[in-house]
């Protein structure tokens, strides 16, 4: 009996350790994917800034939507899968696509009007907005660390906005694509809309086997 009990405890401990390893592995993959996504977003912002000298905002948005929709469409075509997802989730997926489209429009306009570093700094309040919306809508827990990060992010945005407003007065804002104050507001709205896409994606993906490419497809399709 002692031997069998010891074996049972060993098996249970091994199972618990395996679950912990899997949880850590999933969390690590999520962190790496988030960092890669942030890096790709920064590279995309740089390309938008470079291309803005020859293309308008609508040209950039149109080209981006065509490339992404075509690429994802080929992906689903090769796999012989439908990109539309379950019927019960299509309303949420459409909402996710609309919010994503609004976020990208505001983000691109802000990037063109402001220096790249300032645009990204202001847009970086997106995770804070997502955390607050997650607490209000999804009931996720907030800690004092979230509150501290929220305060610091808002303070940074205020400082950047004041600096841009001062520069606009000294450099004649009429020469800019947009008034810097308007650009700051657009970037904050874009961050809020982008946070909304994160909440709707979390809502859609929770407890389902939906492929992550499906929400992205709606995002690209709504852009078109």
JSON list of C-alpha atoms in Angstrom, two decimals:
[
{"chain": "A", "resi": 1, "resn": "UNK", "atom": "CA", "xyz": [0.00, 0.00, 0.00]},
{"chain": "A", "resi": 2, "resn": "UNK", "atom": "CA", "xyz": [2.84, 2.39, 0.82]},
{"chain": "A", "resi": 3, "resn": "UNK", "atom": "CA", "xyz": [4.51, 1.67, -2.52]},
{"chain": "A", "resi": 4, "resn": "UNK", "atom": "CA", "xyz": [1.27, 2.17, -4.48]},
{"chain": "A", "resi": 5, "resn": "UNK", "atom": "CA", "xyz": [0.53, 5.37, -2.57]},
{"chain": "A", "resi": 6, "resn": "UNK", "atom": "CA", "xyz": [4.02, 6.64, -3.24]},
{"chain": "A", "resi": 7, "resn": "UNK", "atom": "CA", "xyz": [3.66, 5.84, -6.94]},
{"chain": "A", "resi": 8, "resn": "UNK", "atom": "CA", "xyz": [0.30, 7.60, -7.07]},
{"chain": "A", "resi": 9, "resn": "UNK", "atom": "CA", "xyz": [1.80, 10.72, -5.48]},
{"chain": "A", "resi": 10, "resn": "UNK", "atom": "CA", "xyz": [4.72, 10.58, -7.92]},
{"chain": "A", "resi": 11, "resn": "UNK", "atom": "CA", "xyz": [2.37, 10.36, -10.90]},
{"chain": "A", "resi": 12, "resn": "UNK", "atom": "CA", "xyz": [0.25, 13.20, -9.56]},
{"chain": "A", "resi": 13, "resn": "UNK", "atom": "CA", "xyz": [3.29, 15.40, -8.96]},
{"chain": "A", "resi": 14, "resn": "UNK", "atom": "CA", "xyz": [4.58, 14.64, -12.45]},
{"chain": "A", "resi": 15, "resn": "UNK", "atom": "CA", "xyz": [1.21, 15.53, -13.93]},
{"chain": "A", "resi": 16, "resn": "UNK", "atom": "CA", "xyz": [1.13, 18.79, -11.96]},
{"chain": "A", "resi": 17, "resn": "UNK", "atom": "CA", "xyz": [4.65, 19.64, -13.09]},
{"chain": "A", "resi": 18, "resn": "UNK", "atom": "CA", "xyz": [3.73, 18.89, -16.69]},
{"chain": "A", "resi": 19, "resn": "UNK", "atom": "CA", "xyz": [0.72, 21.23, -16.47]},
{"chain": "A", "resi": 20, "resn": "UNK", "atom": "CA", "xyz": [2.91, 23.97, -15.01]},
{"chain": "A", "resi": 21, "resn": "UNK", "atom": "CA", "xyz": [5.42, 23.54, -17.82]},
{"chain": "A", "resi": 22, "resn": "UNK", "atom": "CA", "xyz": [2.68, 23.71, -20.42]},
{"chain": "A", "resi": 23, "resn": "UNK", "atom": "CA", "xyz": [1.22, 26.83, -18.80]},
{"chain": "A", "resi": 24, "resn": "UNK", "atom": "CA", "xyz": [4.64, 28.49, -18.75]},
{"chain": "A", "resi": 25, "resn": "UNK", "atom": "CA", "xyz": [5.24, 27.46, -22.35]},
{"chain": "A", "resi": 26, "resn": "UNK", "atom": "CA", "xyz": [1.91, 28.94, -23.45]},
{"chain": "A", "resi": 27, "resn": "UNK", "atom": "CA", "xyz": [2.60, 32.14, -21.52]},
{"chain": "A", "resi": 28, "resn": "UNK", "atom": "CA", "xyz": [6.09, 32.39, -23.00]},
{"chain": "A", "resi": 29, "resn": "UNK", "atom": "CA", "xyz": [4.73, 31.94, -26.52]},
{"chain": "A", "resi": 30, "resn": "UNK", "atom": "CA", "xyz": [2.15, 34.61, -25.85]},
{"chain": "A", "resi": 31, "resn": "UNK", "atom": "CA", "xyz": [4.80, 37.07, -24.61]},
{"chain": "A", "resi": 32, "resn": "UNK", "atom": "CA", "xyz": [7.05, 36.36, -27.59]},
{"chain": "A", "resi": 33, "resn": "UNK", "atom": "CA", "xyz": [4.15, 36.76, -30.02]},
{"chain": "A", "resi": 34, "resn": "UNK", "atom": "CA", "xyz": [3.18, 40.07, -28.39]},
{"chain": "A", "resi": 35, "resn": "UNK", "atom": "CA", "xyz": [6.74, 41.39, -28.63]},
{"chain": "A", "resi": 36, "resn": "UNK", "atom": "CA", "xyz": [7.01, 40.35, -32.28]},
{"chain": "A", "resi": 37, "resn": "UNK", "atom": "CA", "xyz": [3.66, 41.99, -32.99]},
{"chain": "A", "resi": 38, "resn": "UNK", "atom": "CA", "xyz": [4.82, 45.24, -31.37]},
{"chain": "A", "resi": 39, "resn": "UNK", "atom": "CA", "xyz": [8.04, 45.12, -33.38]},
{"chain": "A", "resi": 40, "resn": "UNK", "atom": "CA", "xyz": [6.18, 44.54, -36.65]},
{"chain": "A", "resi": 41, "resn": "UNK", "atom": "CA", "xyz": [3.82, 47.40, -35.80]},
{"chain": "A", "resi": 42, "resn": "UNK", "atom": "CA", "xyz": [6.80, 49.71, -35.26]},
{"chain": "A", "resi": 43, "resn": "UNK", "atom": "CA", "xyz": [8.30, 48.65, -38.60]},
{"chain": "A", "resi": 44, "resn": "UNK", "atom": "CA", "xyz": [4.95, 49.25, -40.29]},
{"chain": "A", "resi": 45, "resn": "UNK", "atom": "CA", "xyz": [4.78, 52.72, -38.74]},
{"chain": "A", "resi": 46, "resn": "UNK", "atom": "CA", "xyz": [8.24, 53.50, -40.11]},
{"chain": "A", "resi": 47, "resn": "UNK", "atom": "CA", "xyz": [7.19, 52.36, -43.60]},
{"chain": "A", "resi": 48, "resn": "UNK", "atom": "CA", "xyz": [4.05, 54.50, -43.41]},
{"chain": "A", "resi": 49, "resn": "UNK", "atom": "CA", "xyz": [6.15, 57.53, -42.50]},
{"chain": "A", "resi": 50, "resn": "UNK", "atom": "CA", "xyz": [8.51, 56.88, -45.42]},
{"chain": "A", "resi": 51, "resn": "UNK", "atom": "CA", "xyz": [5.73, 56.24, -47.96]},
{"chain": "A", "resi": 52, "resn": "UNK", "atom": "CA", "xyz": [3.69, 59.26, -46.81]},
{"chain": "A", "resi": 53, "resn": "UNK", "atom": "CA", "xyz": [5.95, 61.55, -48.84]},
{"chain": "A", "resi": 54, "resn": "UNK", "atom": "CA", "xyz": [4.54, 60.09, -52.07]},
{"chain": "A", "resi": 55, "resn": "UNK", "atom": "CA", "xyz": [1.21, 58.51, -51.10]},
{"chain": "A", "resi": 56, "resn": "UNK", "atom": "CA", "xyz": [-1.91, 59.75, -49.33]},
{"chain": "A", "resi": 57, "resn": "UNK", "atom": "CA", "xyz": [-3.42, 58.14, -46.26]},
{"chain": "A", "resi": 58, "resn": "UNK", "atom": "CA", "xyz": [-6.15, 56.49, -48.33]},
{"chain": "A", "resi": 59, "resn": "UNK", "atom": "CA", "xyz": [-3.58, 55.09, -50.75]},
{"chain": "A", "resi": 60, "resn": "UNK", "atom": "CA", "xyz": [-1.64, 53.54, -47.86]},
{"chain": "A", "resi": 61, "resn": "UNK", "atom": "CA", "xyz": [-4.78, 52.10, -46.26]},
{"chain": "A", "resi": 62, "resn": "UNK", "atom": "CA", "xyz": [-6.04, 50.74, -49.59]},
{"chain": "A", "resi": 63, "resn": "UNK", "atom": "CA", "xyz": [-2.72, 49.11, -50.47]},
{"chain": "A", "resi": 64, "resn": "UNK", "atom": "CA", "xyz": [-2.40, 47.57, -47.03]},
{"chain": "A", "resi": 65, "resn": "UNK", "atom": "CA", "xyz": [-5.94, 46.17, -47.14]},
{"chain": "A", "resi": 66, "resn": "UNK", "atom": "CA", "xyz": [-5.44, 44.67, -50.62]},
{"chain": "A", "resi": 67, "resn": "UNK", "atom": "CA", "xyz": [-2.17, 42.96, -49.69]},
{"chain": "A", "resi": 68, "resn": "UNK", "atom": "CA", "xyz": [-3.41, 41.55, -46.39]},
{"chain": "A", "resi": 69, "resn": "UNK", "atom": "CA", "xyz": [-6.81, 40.44, -47.70]},
{"chain": "A", "resi": 70, "resn": "UNK", "atom": "CA", "xyz": [-5.20, 38.76, -50.72]},
{"chain": "A", "resi": 71, "resn": "UNK", "atom": "CA", "xyz": [-2.62, 36.97, -48.58]},
{"chain": "A", "resi": 72, "resn": "UNK", "atom": "CA", "xyz": [-5.16, 35.70, -46.07]},
{"chain": "A", "resi": 73, "resn": "UNK", "atom": "CA", "xyz": [-7.59, 34.78, -48.82]},
{"chain": "A", "resi": 74, "resn": "UNK", "atom": "CA", "xyz": [-4.91, 32.59, -50.43]},
{"chain": "A", "resi": 75, "resn": "UNK", "atom": "CA", "xyz": [-4.20, 31.04, -47.02]},
{"chain": "A", "resi": 76, "resn": "UNK", "atom": "CA", "xyz": [-7.83, 29.97, -46.55]},
{"chain": "A", "resi": 77, "resn": "UNK", "atom": "CA", "xyz": [-8.10, 28.91, -50.20]},
{"chain": "A", "resi": 78, "resn": "UNK", "atom": "CA", "xyz": [-5.08, 26.62, -49.93]},
{"chain": "A", "resi": 79, "resn": "UNK", "atom": "CA", "xyz": [-6.44, 25.08, -46.72]},
{"chain": "A", "resi": 80, "resn": "UNK", "atom": "CA", "xyz": [-9.96, 24.79, -48.23]},
{"chain": "A", "resi": 81, "resn": "UNK", "atom": "CA", "xyz": [-11.44, 26.51, -45.16]},
{"chain": "A", "resi": 82, "resn": "UNK", "atom": "CA", "xyz": [-14.07, 29.19, -44.75]},
{"chain": "A", "resi": 83, "resn": "UNK", "atom": "CA", "xyz": [-12.76, 32.52, -43.42]},
{"chain": "A", "resi": 84, "resn": "UNK", "atom": "CA", "xyz": [-16.12, 33.60, -41.98]},
{"chain": "A", "resi": 85, "resn": "UNK", "atom": "CA", "xyz": [-16.18, 31.57, -38.77]},
{"chain": "A", "resi": 86, "resn": "UNK", "atom": "CA", "xyz": [-19.24, 30.26, -36.87]},
{"chain": "A", "resi": 87, "resn": "UNK", "atom": "CA", "xyz": [-22.54, 32.07, -37.42]},
{"chain": "A", "resi": 88, "resn": "UNK", "atom": "CA", "xyz": [-22.95, 32.86, -33.73]},
{"chain": "A", "resi": 89, "resn": "UNK", "atom": "CA", "xyz": [-19.67, 34.80, -33.64]},
{"chain": "A", "resi": 90, "resn": "UNK", "atom": "CA", "xyz": [-19.93, 36.73, -36.90]},
{"chain": "A", "resi": 91, "resn": "UNK", "atom": "CA", "xyz": [-21.46, 39.83, -35.29]},
{"chain": "A", "resi": 92, "resn": "UNK", "atom": "CA", "xyz": [-18.55, 40.02, -32.83]},
{"chain": "A", "resi": 93, "resn": "UNK", "atom": "CA", "xyz": [-16.10, 39.41, -35.65]},
{"chain": "A", "resi": 94, "resn": "UNK", "atom": "CA", "xyz": [-17.64, 42.22, -37.72]},
{"chain": "A", "resi": 95, "resn": "UNK", "atom": "CA", "xyz": [-17.39, 44.53, -34.70]},
{"chain": "A", "resi": 96, "resn": "UNK", "atom": "CA", "xyz": [-13.76, 43.55, -34.32]},
{"chain": "A", "resi": 97, "resn": "UNK", "atom": "CA", "xyz": [-13.12, 44.35, -37.98]},
{"chain": "A", "resi": 98, "resn": "UNK", "atom": "CA", "xyz": [-14.82, 47.76, -37.81]},
{"chain": "A", "resi": 99, "resn": "UNK", "atom": "CA", "xyz": [-12.93, 48.77, -34.66]},
{"chain": "A", "resi": 100, "resn": "UNK", "atom": "CA", "xyz": [-9.67, 47.62, -36.20]},
{"chain": "A", "resi": 101, "resn": "UNK", "atom": "CA", "xyz": [-10.32, 49.64, -39.35]},
{"chain": "A", "resi": 102, "resn": "UNK", "atom": "CA", "xyz": [-11.04, 52.81, -37.34]},
{"chain": "A", "resi": 103, "resn": "UNK", "atom": "CA", "xyz": [-7.92, 52.23, -35.26]},
{"chain": "A", "resi": 104, "resn": "UNK", "atom": "CA", "xyz": [-5.69, 51.90, -38.31]},
{"chain": "A", "resi": 105, "resn": "UNK", "atom": "CA", "xyz": [-7.13, 55.02, -39.97]},
{"chain": "A", "resi": 106, "resn": "UNK", "atom": "CA", "xyz": [-6.50, 57.13, -36.87]},
{"chain": "A", "resi": 107, "resn": "UNK", "atom": "CA", "xyz": [-3.07, 55.60, -36.36]},
{"chain": "A", "resi": 108, "resn": "UNK", "atom": "CA", "xyz": [-1.93, 56.27, -39.92]},
{"chain": "A", "resi": 109, "resn": "UNK", "atom": "CA", "xyz": [-3.18, 59.86, -39.86]},
{"chain": "A", "resi": 110, "resn": "UNK", "atom": "CA", "xyz": [-1.38, 60.47, -36.58]},
{"chain": "A", "resi": 111, "resn": "UNK", "atom": "CA", "xyz": [1.87, 58.96, -37.89]},
{"chain": "A", "resi": 112, "resn": "UNK", "atom": "CA", "xyz": [1.81, 61.21, -40.96]},
{"chain": "A", "resi": 113, "resn": "UNK", "atom": "CA", "xyz": [1.06, 64.36, -38.96]},
{"chain": "A", "resi": 114, "resn": "UNK", "atom": "CA", "xyz": [3.46, 63.87, -36.02]},
{"chain": "A", "resi": 115, "resn": "UNK", "atom": "CA", "xyz": [7.03, 62.66, -35.56]},
{"chain": "A", "resi": 116, "resn": "UNK", "atom": "CA", "xyz": [7.20, 58.88, -35.51]},
{"chain": "A", "resi": 117, "resn": "UNK", "atom": "CA", "xyz": [8.49, 58.63, -31.94]},
{"chain": "A", "resi": 118, "resn": "UNK", "atom": "CA", "xyz": [5.71, 60.86, -30.62]},
{"chain": "A", "resi": 119, "resn": "UNK", "atom": "CA", "xyz": [3.03, 58.97, -32.54]},
{"chain": "A", "resi": 120, "resn": "UNK", "atom": "CA", "xyz": [4.13, 55.62, -31.17]},
{"chain": "A", "resi": 121, "resn": "UNK", "atom": "CA", "xyz": [4.44, 57.05, -27.65]},
{"chain": "A", "resi": 122, "resn": "UNK", "atom": "CA", "xyz": [0.87, 58.33, -27.69]},
{"chain": "A", "resi": 123, "resn": "UNK", "atom": "CA", "xyz": [-0.50, 55.18, -29.30]},
{"chain": "A", "resi": 124, "resn": "UNK", "atom": "CA", "xyz": [1.22, 53.08, -26.63]},
{"chain": "A", "resi": 125, "resn": "UNK", "atom": "CA", "xyz": [-1.67, 53.77, -24.23]},
{"chain": "A", "resi": 126, "resn": "UNK", "atom": "CA", "xyz": [-3.49, 50.98, -26.07]},
{"chain": "A", "resi": 127, "resn": "UNK", "atom": "CA", "xyz": [-2.58, 48.26, -23.50]},
{"chain": "A", "resi": 128, "resn": "UNK", "atom": "CA", "xyz": [-3.78, 50.53, -20.69]},
{"chain": "A", "resi": 129, "resn": "UNK", "atom": "CA", "xyz": [-7.10, 51.10, -22.45]},
{"chain": "A", "resi": 130, "resn": "UNK", "atom": "CA", "xyz": [-7.36, 47.35, -23.05]},
{"chain": "A", "resi": 131, "resn": "UNK", "atom": "CA", "xyz": [-6.73, 46.60, -19.37]},
{"chain": "A", "resi": 132, "resn": "UNK", "atom": "CA", "xyz": [-9.41, 49.06, -18.27]},
{"chain": "A", "resi": 133, "resn": "UNK", "atom": "CA", "xyz": [-11.92, 47.79, -20.82]},
{"chain": "A", "resi": 134, "resn": "UNK", "atom": "CA", "xyz": [-11.09, 44.21, -19.86]},
{"chain": "A", "resi": 135, "resn": "UNK", "atom": "CA", "xyz": [-11.87, 44.99, -16.23]},
{"chain": "A", "resi": 136, "resn": "UNK", "atom": "CA", "xyz": [-15.15, 46.70, -17.12]},
{"chain": "A", "resi": 137, "resn": "UNK", "atom": "CA", "xyz": [-16.41, 44.31, -19.82]},
{"chain": "A", "resi": 138, "resn": "UNK", "atom": "CA", "xyz": [-14.72, 40.96, -19.16]},
{"chain": "A", "resi": 139, "resn": "UNK", "atom": "CA", "xyz": [-14.37, 41.29, -15.39]},
{"chain": "A", "resi": 140, "resn": "UNK", "atom": "CA", "xyz": [-10.60, 40.81, -15.42]},
{"chain": "A", "resi": 141, "resn": "UNK", "atom": "CA", "xyz": [-8.66, 41.79, -12.31]},
{"chain": "A", "resi": 142, "resn": "UNK", "atom": "CA", "xyz": [-6.69, 45.03, -12.07]},
{"chain": "A", "resi": 143, "resn": "UNK", "atom": "CA", "xyz": [-3.78, 45.55, -9.65]},
{"chain": "A", "resi": 144, "resn": "UNK", "atom": "CA", "xyz": [-1.91, 48.57, -8.32]},
{"chain": "A", "resi": 145, "resn": "UNK", "atom": "CA", "xyz": [0.70, 47.94, -11.02]},
{"chain": "A", "resi": 146, "resn": "UNK", "atom": "CA", "xyz": [-1.94, 48.51, -13.69]},
{"chain": "A", "resi": 147, "resn": "UNK", "atom": "CA", "xyz": [-3.00, 51.73, -11.96]},
{"chain": "A", "resi": 148, "resn": "UNK", "atom": "CA", "xyz": [0.62, 52.95, -11.83]},
{"chain": "A", "resi": 149, "resn": "UNK", "atom": "CA", "xyz": [1.18, 52.12, -15.50]},
{"chain": "A", "resi": 150, "resn": "UNK", "atom": "CA", "xyz": [-2.05, 53.93, -16.39]},
{"chain": "A", "resi": 151, "resn": "UNK", "atom": "CA", "xyz": [-0.96, 57.07, -14.58]},
{"chain": "A", "resi": 152, "resn": "UNK", "atom": "CA", "xyz": [2.51, 57.08, -16.17]},
{"chain": "A", "resi": 153, "resn": "UNK", "atom": "CA", "xyz": [1.10, 56.50, -19.66]},
{"chain": "A", "resi": 154, "resn": "UNK", "atom": "CA", "xyz": [-1.40, 59.32, -19.35]},
{"chain": "A", "resi": 155, "resn": "UNK", "atom": "CA", "xyz": [1.30, 61.63, -17.99]},
{"chain": "A", "resi": 156, "resn": "UNK", "atom": "CA", "xyz": [3.54, 60.79, -20.95]},
{"chain": "A", "resi": 157, "resn": "UNK", "atom": "CA", "xyz": [0.72, 61.48, -23.42]},
{"chain": "A", "resi": 158, "resn": "UNK", "atom": "CA", "xyz": [0.01, 64.85, -21.79]},
{"chain": "A", "resi": 159, "resn": "UNK", "atom": "CA", "xyz": [3.67, 65.84, -21.99]},
{"chain": "A", "resi": 160, "resn": "UNK", "atom": "CA", "xyz": [3.94, 64.80, -25.65]},
{"chain": "A", "resi": 161, "resn": "UNK", "atom": "CA", "xyz": [0.68, 66.59, -26.52]},
{"chain": "A", "resi": 162, "resn": "UNK", "atom": "CA", "xyz": [1.86, 69.81, -24.86]},
{"chain": "A", "resi": 163, "resn": "UNK", "atom": "CA", "xyz": [5.17, 69.63, -26.71]},
{"chain": "A", "resi": 164, "resn": "UNK", "atom": "CA", "xyz": [3.41, 69.11, -30.03]},
{"chain": "A", "resi": 165, "resn": "UNK", "atom": "CA", "xyz": [1.07, 72.02, -29.32]},
{"chain": "A", "resi": 166, "resn": "UNK", "atom": "CA", "xyz": [4.05, 74.27, -28.57]},
{"chain": "A", "resi": 167, "resn": "UNK", "atom": "CA", "xyz": [5.85, 73.17, -31.74]},
{"chain": "A", "resi": 168, "resn": "UNK", "atom": "CA", "xyz": [2.73, 73.82, -33.81]},
{"chain": "A", "resi": 169, "resn": "UNK", "atom": "CA", "xyz": [2.67, 77.44, -32.70]},
{"chain": "A", "resi": 170, "resn": "UNK", "atom": "CA", "xyz": [6.32, 77.98, -33.47]},
{"chain": "A", "resi": 171, "resn": "UNK", "atom": "CA", "xyz": [6.41, 76.13, -36.83]},
{"chain": "A", "resi": 172, "resn": "UNK", "atom": "CA", "xyz": [3.10, 77.27, -38.31]},
{"chain": "A", "resi": 173, "resn": "UNK", "atom": "CA", "xyz": [0.67, 74.39, -38.04]},
{"chain": "A", "resi": 174, "resn": "UNK", "atom": "CA", "xyz": [-0.81, 75.26, -41.46]},
{"chain": "A", "resi": 175, "resn": "UNK", "atom": "CA", "xyz": [2.21, 73.61, -43.04]},
{"chain": "A", "resi": 176, "resn": "UNK", "atom": "CA", "xyz": [1.44, 70.28, -41.39]},
{"chain": "A", "resi": 177, "resn": "UNK", "atom": "CA", "xyz": [-0.84, 67.53, -42.64]},
{"chain": "A", "resi": 178, "resn": "UNK", "atom": "CA", "xyz": [-3.05, 67.98, -39.56]},
{"chain": "A", "resi": 179, "resn": "UNK", "atom": "CA", "xyz": [-3.06, 70.23, -36.55]},
{"chain": "A", "resi": 180, "resn": "UNK", "atom": "CA", "xyz": [-0.91, 68.43, -33.96]},
{"chain": "A", "resi": 181, "resn": "UNK", "atom": "CA", "xyz": [-3.63, 68.65, -31.31]},
{"chain": "A", "resi": 182, "resn": "UNK", "atom": "CA", "xyz": [-6.10, 66.97, -33.68]},
{"chain": "A", "resi": 183, "resn": "UNK", "atom": "CA", "xyz": [-3.47, 64.34, -34.50]},
{"chain": "A", "resi": 184, "resn": "UNK", "atom": "CA", "xyz": [-3.00, 63.60, -30.78]},
{"chain": "A", "resi": 185, "resn": "UNK", "atom": "CA", "xyz": [-6.76, 63.18, -30.33]},
{"chain": "A", "resi": 186, "resn": "UNK", "atom": "CA", "xyz": [-6.91, 60.87, -33.35]},
{"chain": "A", "resi": 187, "resn": "UNK", "atom": "CA", "xyz": [-4.09, 58.75, -31.96]},
{"chain": "A", "resi": 188, "resn": "UNK", "atom": "CA", "xyz": [-5.82, 58.46, -28.57]},
{"chain": "A", "resi": 189, "resn": "UNK", "atom": "CA", "xyz": [-9.06, 57.44, -30.27]},
{"chain": "A", "resi": 190, "resn": "UNK", "atom": "CA", "xyz": [-7.11, 54.97, -32.40]},
{"chain": "A", "resi": 191, "resn": "UNK", "atom": "CA", "xyz": [-5.61, 53.47, -29.25]},
{"chain": "A", "resi": 192, "resn": "UNK", "atom": "CA", "xyz": [-9.10, 53.17, -27.74]},
{"chain": "A", "resi": 193, "resn": "UNK", "atom": "CA", "xyz": [-10.45, 51.48, -30.87]},
{"chain": "A", "resi": 194, "resn": "UNK", "atom": "CA", "xyz": [-7.44, 49.15, -30.96]},
{"chain": "A", "resi": 195, "resn": "UNK", "atom": "CA", "xyz": [-8.08, 48.23, -27.33]},
{"chain": "A", "resi": 196, "resn": "UNK", "atom": "CA", "xyz": [-11.64, 47.44, -28.36]},
{"chain": "A", "resi": 197, "resn": "UNK", "atom": "CA", "xyz": [-10.32, 45.02, -30.98]},
{"chain": "A", "resi": 198, "resn": "UNK", "atom": "CA", "xyz": [-8.32, 43.26, -28.26]},
{"chain": "A", "resi": 199, "resn": "UNK", "atom": "CA", "xyz": [-11.40, 42.92, -26.06]},
{"chain": "A", "resi": 200, "resn": "UNK", "atom": "CA", "xyz": [-13.59, 41.61, -28.88]},
{"chain": "A", "resi": 201, "resn": "UNK", "atom": "CA", "xyz": [-10.86, 39.19, -29.95]},
{"chain": "A", "resi": 202, "resn": "UNK", "atom": "CA", "xyz": [-10.59, 37.90, -26.39]},
{"chain": "A", "resi": 203, "resn": "UNK", "atom": "CA", "xyz": [-14.38, 37.55, -26.28]},
{"chain": "A", "resi": 204, "resn": "UNK", "atom": "CA", "xyz": [-14.48, 35.67, -29.58]},
{"chain": "A", "resi": 205, "resn": "UNK", "atom": "CA", "xyz": [-11.51, 33.38, -28.96]},
{"chain": "A", "resi": 206, "resn": "UNK", "atom": "CA", "xyz": [-12.39, 32.44, -25.36]},
{"chain": "A", "resi": 207, "resn": "UNK", "atom": "CA", "xyz": [-13.58, 28.84, -25.13]},
{"chain": "A", "resi": 208, "resn": "UNK", "atom": "CA", "xyz": [-13.59, 28.28, -28.90]},
{"chain": "A", "resi": 209, "resn": "UNK", "atom": "CA", "xyz": [-11.38, 26.50, -31.41]},
{"chain": "A", "resi": 210, "resn": "UNK", "atom": "CA", "xyz": [-11.60, 29.39, -33.85]},
{"chain": "A", "resi": 211, "resn": "UNK", "atom": "CA", "xyz": [-8.45, 29.91, -35.86]},
{"chain": "A", "resi": 212, "resn": "UNK", "atom": "CA", "xyz": [-6.71, 33.24, -35.06]},
{"chain": "A", "resi": 213, "resn": "UNK", "atom": "CA", "xyz": [-6.59, 34.00, -38.78]},
{"chain": "A", "resi": 214, "resn": "UNK", "atom": "CA", "xyz": [-10.40, 34.41, -38.87]},
{"chain": "A", "resi": 215, "resn": "UNK", "atom": "CA", "xyz": [-10.52, 37.65, -36.79]},
{"chain": "A", "resi": 216, "resn": "UNK", "atom": "CA", "xyz": [-7.63, 38.98, -38.86]},
{"chain": "A", "resi": 217, "resn": "UNK", "atom": "CA", "xyz": [-9.57, 38.19, -42.03]},
{"chain": "A", "resi": 218, "resn": "UNK", "atom": "CA", "xyz": [-12.53, 40.27, -40.82]},
{"chain": "A", "resi": 219, "resn": "UNK", "atom": "CA", "xyz": [-10.11, 43.05, -39.95]},
{"chain": "A", "resi": 220, "resn": "UNK", "atom": "CA", "xyz": [-8.65, 43.08, -43.47]},
{"chain": "A", "resi": 221, "resn": "UNK", "atom": "CA", "xyz": [-12.01, 42.59, -45.18]},
{"chain": "A", "resi": 222, "resn": "UNK", "atom": "CA", "xyz": [-13.55, 45.54, -43.31]},
{"chain": "A", "resi": 223, "resn": "UNK", "atom": "CA", "xyz": [-10.59, 47.67, -44.40]},
{"chain": "A", "resi": 224, "resn": "UNK", "atom": "CA", "xyz": [-11.57, 47.08, -48.00]}
]
